[in-house]
C-alpha cells in the first residue's frame, strides 16, 4: 500500500462541519472516495499519491510554499485528514501555475534523494522513469489546485500510511 497523499474538493460548509465533527469528517471523506461515481465530475480530486515526498523535495529547493505535512489544518487526531481552506487552495494554485515543471526538474537529484531517504526510496532504480513519474504527479497536482480554485473549493487532504 505505502504512504500517500490525496486531495478532494470540499465546500466551506463541509470544512466547517468537519472541524466541529471530526468523526463525521472521517466517515464523509471515506464515503466520497468509495462512491461508485468517484472521481465525481462536479468535485475535483487528485493528488501526488506516493510521489508526495519526491515533490516535496523539489518544492523545498524552489520558492513554492507548499508543505504537504504542515499546511492545512488537522481534522483527525491521528494525522490522516486535513482541511484546506479555499484561500489556501487559491494561493497554492497561483504558485503552481507560475512554476513550470522544468524549474522543479532542475533540482532532481536521485543520489541525494536516496541519501536523504526521500520516500519511496526508489530514485536510483530508474532515475529517468522516476523523474517522469514526478512530472505526471506534478501535473495532476497543478490540475487539481487549478480546478479547485476556479470552483471556489477548499479541500480535504488525506494522508494514509
PDB file of C-alpha atoms in Angstrom:
ATOM      1  CA  UNK A   1       0.000   0.000   0.000  1.00  0.00           C
ATOM      2  CA  UNK A   2       2.508   2.681   1.064  1.00  0.00           C
ATOM      3  CA  UNK A   3       2.331   6.259   2.223  1.00  0.00           C
ATOM      4  CA  UNK A   4       0.193   8.525   0.057  1.00  0.00           C
ATOM      5  CA  UNK A   5      -1.421  11.959  -0.104  1.00  0.00           C
ATOM      6  CA  UNK A   6      -4.666  12.738  -1.882  1.00  0.00           C
ATOM      7  CA  UNK A   7      -6.948  15.744  -2.235  1.00  0.00           C
ATOM      8  CA  UNK A   8     -10.665  16.029  -2.819  1.00  0.00           C
ATOM      9  CA  UNK A   9     -12.556  19.311  -3.160  1.00  0.00           C
ATOM     10  CA  UNK A  10     -14.611  20.450  -0.181  1.00  0.00           C
ATOM     11  CA  UNK A  11     -17.101  23.236   0.316  1.00  0.00           C
ATOM     12  CA  UNK A  12     -16.681  25.781   3.080  1.00  0.00           C
ATOM     13  CA  UNK A  13     -19.733  24.275   4.777  1.00  0.00           C
ATOM     14  CA  UNK A  14     -18.211  20.782   4.692  1.00  0.00           C
ATOM     15  CA  UNK A  15     -14.939  22.057   6.121  1.00  0.00           C
ATOM     16  CA  UNK A  16     -16.752  23.964   8.881  1.00  0.00           C
ATOM     17  CA  UNK A  17     -18.711  20.852   9.837  1.00  0.00           C
ATOM     18  CA  UNK A  18     -15.568  18.730   9.676  1.00  0.00           C
ATOM     19  CA  UNK A  19     -13.860  20.994  12.229  1.00  0.00           C
ATOM     20  CA  UNK A  20     -16.828  20.709  14.575  1.00  0.00           C
ATOM     21  CA  UNK A  21     -17.436  16.995  14.000  1.00  0.00           C
ATOM     22  CA  UNK A  22     -14.163  15.210  13.201  1.00  0.00           C
ATOM     23  CA  UNK A  23     -15.737  11.755  13.282  1.00  0.00           C
ATOM     24  CA  UNK A  24     -18.245  12.900  10.648  1.00  0.00           C
ATOM     25  CA  UNK A  25     -15.361  14.175   8.525  1.00  0.00           C
ATOM     26  CA  UNK A  26     -13.540  10.846   8.520  1.00  0.00           C
ATOM     27  CA  UNK A  27     -16.692   8.958   7.528  1.00  0.00           C
ATOM     28  CA  UNK A  28     -17.730  11.539   4.956  1.00  0.00           C
ATOM     29  CA  UNK A  29     -14.402  11.598   3.143  1.00  0.00           C
ATOM     30  CA  UNK A  30     -14.354   7.804   3.136  1.00  0.00           C
ATOM     31  CA  UNK A  31     -17.801   7.835   1.517  1.00  0.00           C
ATOM     32  CA  UNK A  32     -16.646  10.321  -1.123  1.00  0.00           C
ATOM     33  CA  UNK A  33     -13.796   8.043  -2.166  1.00  0.00           C
ATOM     34  CA  UNK A  34     -15.973   4.920  -2.011  1.00  0.00           C
ATOM     35  CA  UNK A  35     -18.766   6.426  -4.122  1.00  0.00           C
ATOM     36  CA  UNK A  36     -19.473   4.466  -7.309  1.00  0.00           C
ATOM     37  CA  UNK A  37     -19.170   7.723  -9.249  1.00  0.00           C
ATOM     38  CA  UNK A  38     -15.648   8.510  -7.977  1.00  0.00           C
ATOM     39  CA  UNK A  39     -13.994  10.538  -9.341  1.00  0.00           C
ATOM     40  CA  UNK A  40     -17.012  12.828  -9.405  1.00  0.00           C
ATOM     41  CA  UNK A  41     -17.375  15.217 -12.302  1.00  0.00           C
ATOM     42  CA  UNK A  42     -18.586  18.022 -10.025  1.00  0.00           C
ATOM     43  CA  UNK A  43     -15.902  17.658  -7.339  1.00  0.00           C
ATOM     44  CA  UNK A  44     -12.196  17.939  -8.144  1.00  0.00           C
ATOM     45  CA  UNK A  45      -9.878  15.290  -6.808  1.00  0.00           C
ATOM     46  CA  UNK A  46      -6.301  14.276  -7.325  1.00  0.00           C
ATOM     47  CA  UNK A  47      -3.006  14.372  -5.677  1.00  0.00           C
ATOM     48  CA  UNK A  48       0.507  13.302  -5.722  1.00  0.00           C
ATOM     49  CA  UNK A  49      -0.308   9.888  -4.203  1.00  0.00           C
ATOM     50  CA  UNK A  50       3.039   8.238  -3.368  1.00  0.00           C
ATOM     51  CA  UNK A  51       5.034  10.935  -5.174  1.00  0.00           C
ATOM     52  CA  UNK A  52       4.338  13.476  -2.417  1.00  0.00           C
ATOM     53  CA  UNK A  53       7.765  13.269  -0.751  1.00  0.00           C
ATOM     54  CA  UNK A  54       9.632  13.473  -4.051  1.00  0.00           C
ATOM     55  CA  UNK A  55       7.632  16.541  -4.995  1.00  0.00           C
ATOM     56  CA  UNK A  56       8.168  17.988  -1.526  1.00  0.00           C
ATOM     57  CA  UNK A  57      11.921  17.606  -2.061  1.00  0.00           C
ATOM     58  CA  UNK A  58      11.638  19.589  -5.299  1.00  0.00           C
ATOM     59  CA  UNK A  59       9.351  22.227  -3.738  1.00  0.00           C
ATOM     60  CA  UNK A  60      11.828  22.731  -0.913  1.00  0.00           C
ATOM     61  CA  UNK A  61      14.505  23.546  -3.491  1.00  0.00           C
ATOM     62  CA  UNK A  62      12.354  26.275  -5.060  1.00  0.00           C
ATOM     63  CA  UNK A  63      10.152  29.021  -3.707  1.00  0.00           C
ATOM     64  CA  UNK A  64       6.918  27.006  -3.808  1.00  0.00           C
ATOM     65  CA  UNK A  65       5.409  27.359  -0.367  1.00  0.00           C
ATOM     66  CA  UNK A  66       3.629  24.040  -0.129  1.00  0.00           C
ATOM     67  CA  UNK A  67       4.297  21.539   2.621  1.00  0.00           C
ATOM     68  CA  UNK A  68       2.043  18.534   2.415  1.00  0.00           C
ATOM     69  CA  UNK A  69       2.506  17.577   6.056  1.00  0.00           C
ATOM     70  CA  UNK A  70       2.404  21.074   7.535  1.00  0.00           C
ATOM     71  CA  UNK A  71      -0.170  23.007   5.521  1.00  0.00           C
ATOM     72  CA  UNK A  72      -3.863  22.780   6.048  1.00  0.00           C
ATOM     73  CA  UNK A  73      -5.270  22.112   9.484  1.00  0.00           C
ATOM     74  CA  UNK A  74      -5.702  18.739  11.173  1.00  0.00           C
ATOM     75  CA  UNK A  75      -9.205  17.327  11.326  1.00  0.00           C
ATOM     76  CA  UNK A  76      -8.424  13.928  12.812  1.00  0.00           C
ATOM     77  CA  UNK A  77      -6.079  13.477  15.758  1.00  0.00           C
ATOM     78  CA  UNK A  78      -4.305  10.568  14.067  1.00  0.00           C
ATOM     79  CA  UNK A  79      -2.923  12.908  11.376  1.00  0.00           C
ATOM     80  CA  UNK A  80      -4.703  11.234   8.462  1.00  0.00           C
ATOM     81  CA  UNK A  81      -7.112  14.003   7.442  1.00  0.00           C
ATOM     82  CA  UNK A  82      -6.574  17.722   6.996  1.00  0.00           C
ATOM     83  CA  UNK A  83      -8.704  20.613   5.824  1.00  0.00           C
ATOM     84  CA  UNK A  84      -7.505  23.256   3.377  1.00  0.00           C
ATOM     85  CA  UNK A  85      -9.461  26.486   3.052  1.00  0.00           C
ATOM     86  CA  UNK A  86     -10.496  27.892  -0.310  1.00  0.00           C
ATOM     87  CA  UNK A  87      -7.982  30.688   0.275  1.00  0.00           C
ATOM     88  CA  UNK A  88      -5.146  28.199   0.804  1.00  0.00           C
ATOM     89  CA  UNK A  89      -6.143  26.317  -2.332  1.00  0.00           C
ATOM     90  CA  UNK A  90      -6.212  29.542  -4.377  1.00  0.00           C
ATOM     91  CA  UNK A  91      -2.797  30.643  -3.039  1.00  0.00           C
ATOM     92  CA  UNK A  92      -1.157  27.319  -3.880  1.00  0.00           C
ATOM     93  CA  UNK A  93      -2.888  27.217  -7.276  1.00  0.00           C
ATOM     94  CA  UNK A  94      -1.294  30.554  -8.171  1.00  0.00           C
ATOM     95  CA  UNK A  95       2.154  29.347  -7.097  1.00  0.00           C
ATOM     96  CA  UNK A  96       1.882  26.080  -9.005  1.00  0.00           C
ATOM     97  CA  UNK A  97       0.576  27.801 -12.135  1.00  0.00           C
ATOM     98  CA  UNK A  98       3.571  30.152 -12.045  1.00  0.00           C
ATOM     99  CA  UNK A  99       6.069  27.296 -11.687  1.00  0.00           C
ATOM    100  CA  UNK A 100       6.834  25.318 -14.826  1.00  0.00           C
ATOM    101  CA  UNK A 101       7.837  21.692 -14.359  1.00  0.00           C
ATOM    102  CA  UNK A 102      11.297  22.356 -15.811  1.00  0.00           C
ATOM    103  CA  UNK A 103      12.111  24.636 -12.896  1.00  0.00           C
ATOM    104  CA  UNK A 104      11.383  21.821 -10.441  1.00  0.00           C
ATOM    105  CA  UNK A 105      13.036  19.138 -12.563  1.00  0.00           C
ATOM    106  CA  UNK A 106      16.300  21.101 -12.467  1.00  0.00           C
ATOM    107  CA  UNK A 107      16.549  20.140  -8.772  1.00  0.00           C
ATOM    108  CA  UNK A 108      16.001  16.419  -9.269  1.00  0.00           C
ATOM    109  CA  UNK A 109      18.898  14.633  -7.576  1.00  0.00           C
ATOM    110  CA  UNK A 110      18.339  10.866  -7.299  1.00  0.00           C
ATOM    111  CA  UNK A 111      21.552  10.176  -5.339  1.00  0.00           C
ATOM    112  CA  UNK A 112      20.860  12.935  -2.850  1.00  0.00           C
ATOM    113  CA  UNK A 113      17.215  11.876  -2.533  1.00  0.00           C
ATOM    114  CA  UNK A 114      18.344   8.344  -1.724  1.00  0.00           C
ATOM    115  CA  UNK A 115      20.912   9.602   0.799  1.00  0.00           C
ATOM    116  CA  UNK A 116      18.225  11.755   2.452  1.00  0.00           C
ATOM    117  CA  UNK A 117      15.815   8.796   2.460  1.00  0.00           C
ATOM    118  CA  UNK A 118      13.117  10.583   0.463  1.00  0.00           C
ATOM    119  CA  UNK A 119      10.098   8.286   0.202  1.00  0.00           C
ATOM    120  CA  UNK A 120       9.577   5.951  -1.673  1.00  0.00           C
ATOM    121  CA  UNK A 121      13.339   5.298  -1.830  1.00  0.00           C
ATOM    122  CA  UNK A 122      13.342   4.246  -5.498  1.00  0.00           C
ATOM    123  CA  UNK A 123      15.060   7.209  -7.119  1.00  0.00           C
ATOM    124  CA  UNK A 124      18.138   5.308  -8.340  1.00  0.00           C
ATOM    125  CA  UNK A 125      16.328   2.277  -9.740  1.00  0.00           C
ATOM    126  CA  UNK A 126      15.125   4.084 -12.872  1.00  0.00           C
ATOM    127  CA  UNK A 127      16.111   7.721 -12.421  1.00  0.00           C
ATOM    128  CA  UNK A 128      14.551   8.926 -15.683  1.00  0.00           C
ATOM    129  CA  UNK A 129      11.377   6.905 -15.140  1.00  0.00           C
ATOM    130  CA  UNK A 130      11.052   8.279 -11.604  1.00  0.00           C
ATOM    131  CA  UNK A 131      11.505  11.818 -12.909  1.00  0.00           C
ATOM    132  CA  UNK A 132       8.722  11.222 -15.435  1.00  0.00           C
ATOM    133  CA  UNK A 133       6.515   9.863 -12.619  1.00  0.00           C
ATOM    134  CA  UNK A 134       7.155  13.037 -10.613  1.00  0.00           C
ATOM    135  CA  UNK A 135       6.285  15.154 -13.660  1.00  0.00           C
ATOM    136  CA  UNK A 136       2.965  13.369 -14.152  1.00  0.00           C
ATOM    137  CA  UNK A 137       2.200  13.681 -10.433  1.00  0.00           C
ATOM    138  CA  UNK A 138       3.042  17.380 -10.501  1.00  0.00           C
ATOM    139  CA  UNK A 139       0.779  17.949 -13.492  1.00  0.00           C
ATOM    140  CA  UNK A 140      -2.078  16.180 -11.693  1.00  0.00           C
ATOM    141  CA  UNK A 141      -1.483  18.311  -8.611  1.00  0.00           C
ATOM    142  CA  UNK A 142      -1.422  21.531 -10.673  1.00  0.00           C
ATOM    143  CA  UNK A 143      -4.673  20.487 -12.357  1.00  0.00           C
ATOM    144  CA  UNK A 144      -6.367  19.689  -9.045  1.00  0.00           C
ATOM    145  CA  UNK A 145      -5.436  23.003  -7.442  1.00  0.00           C
ATOM    146  CA  UNK A 146      -6.413  24.996 -10.562  1.00  0.00           C
ATOM    147  CA  UNK A 147      -9.836  23.358 -10.874  1.00  0.00           C
ATOM    148  CA  UNK A 148     -10.488  23.545  -7.128  1.00  0.00           C
ATOM    149  CA  UNK A 149      -9.505  27.229  -7.004  1.00  0.00           C
ATOM    150  CA  UNK A 150     -11.626  28.035 -10.047  1.00  0.00           C
ATOM    151  CA  UNK A 151     -14.625  26.366  -8.392  1.00  0.00           C
ATOM    152  CA  UNK A 152     -14.049  28.123  -5.062  1.00  0.00           C
ATOM    153  CA  UNK A 153     -13.345  24.833  -3.297  1.00  0.00           C
ATOM    154  CA  UNK A 154     -11.294  24.133  -0.246  1.00  0.00           C
ATOM    155  CA  UNK A 155     -10.111  20.565   0.151  1.00  0.00           C
ATOM    156  CA  UNK A 156      -9.830  17.542   2.316  1.00  0.00           C
ATOM    157  CA  UNK A 157      -6.295  16.149   2.216  1.00  0.00           C
ATOM    158  CA  UNK A 158      -5.893  12.541   3.231  1.00  0.00           C
ATOM    159  CA  UNK A 159      -2.566  11.200   4.407  1.00  0.00           C
ATOM    160  CA  UNK A 160      -2.545   7.432   4.518  1.00  0.00           C
ATOM    161  CA  UNK A 161       0.229   5.271   5.817  1.00  0.00           C
TER     162      UNK A 161
END
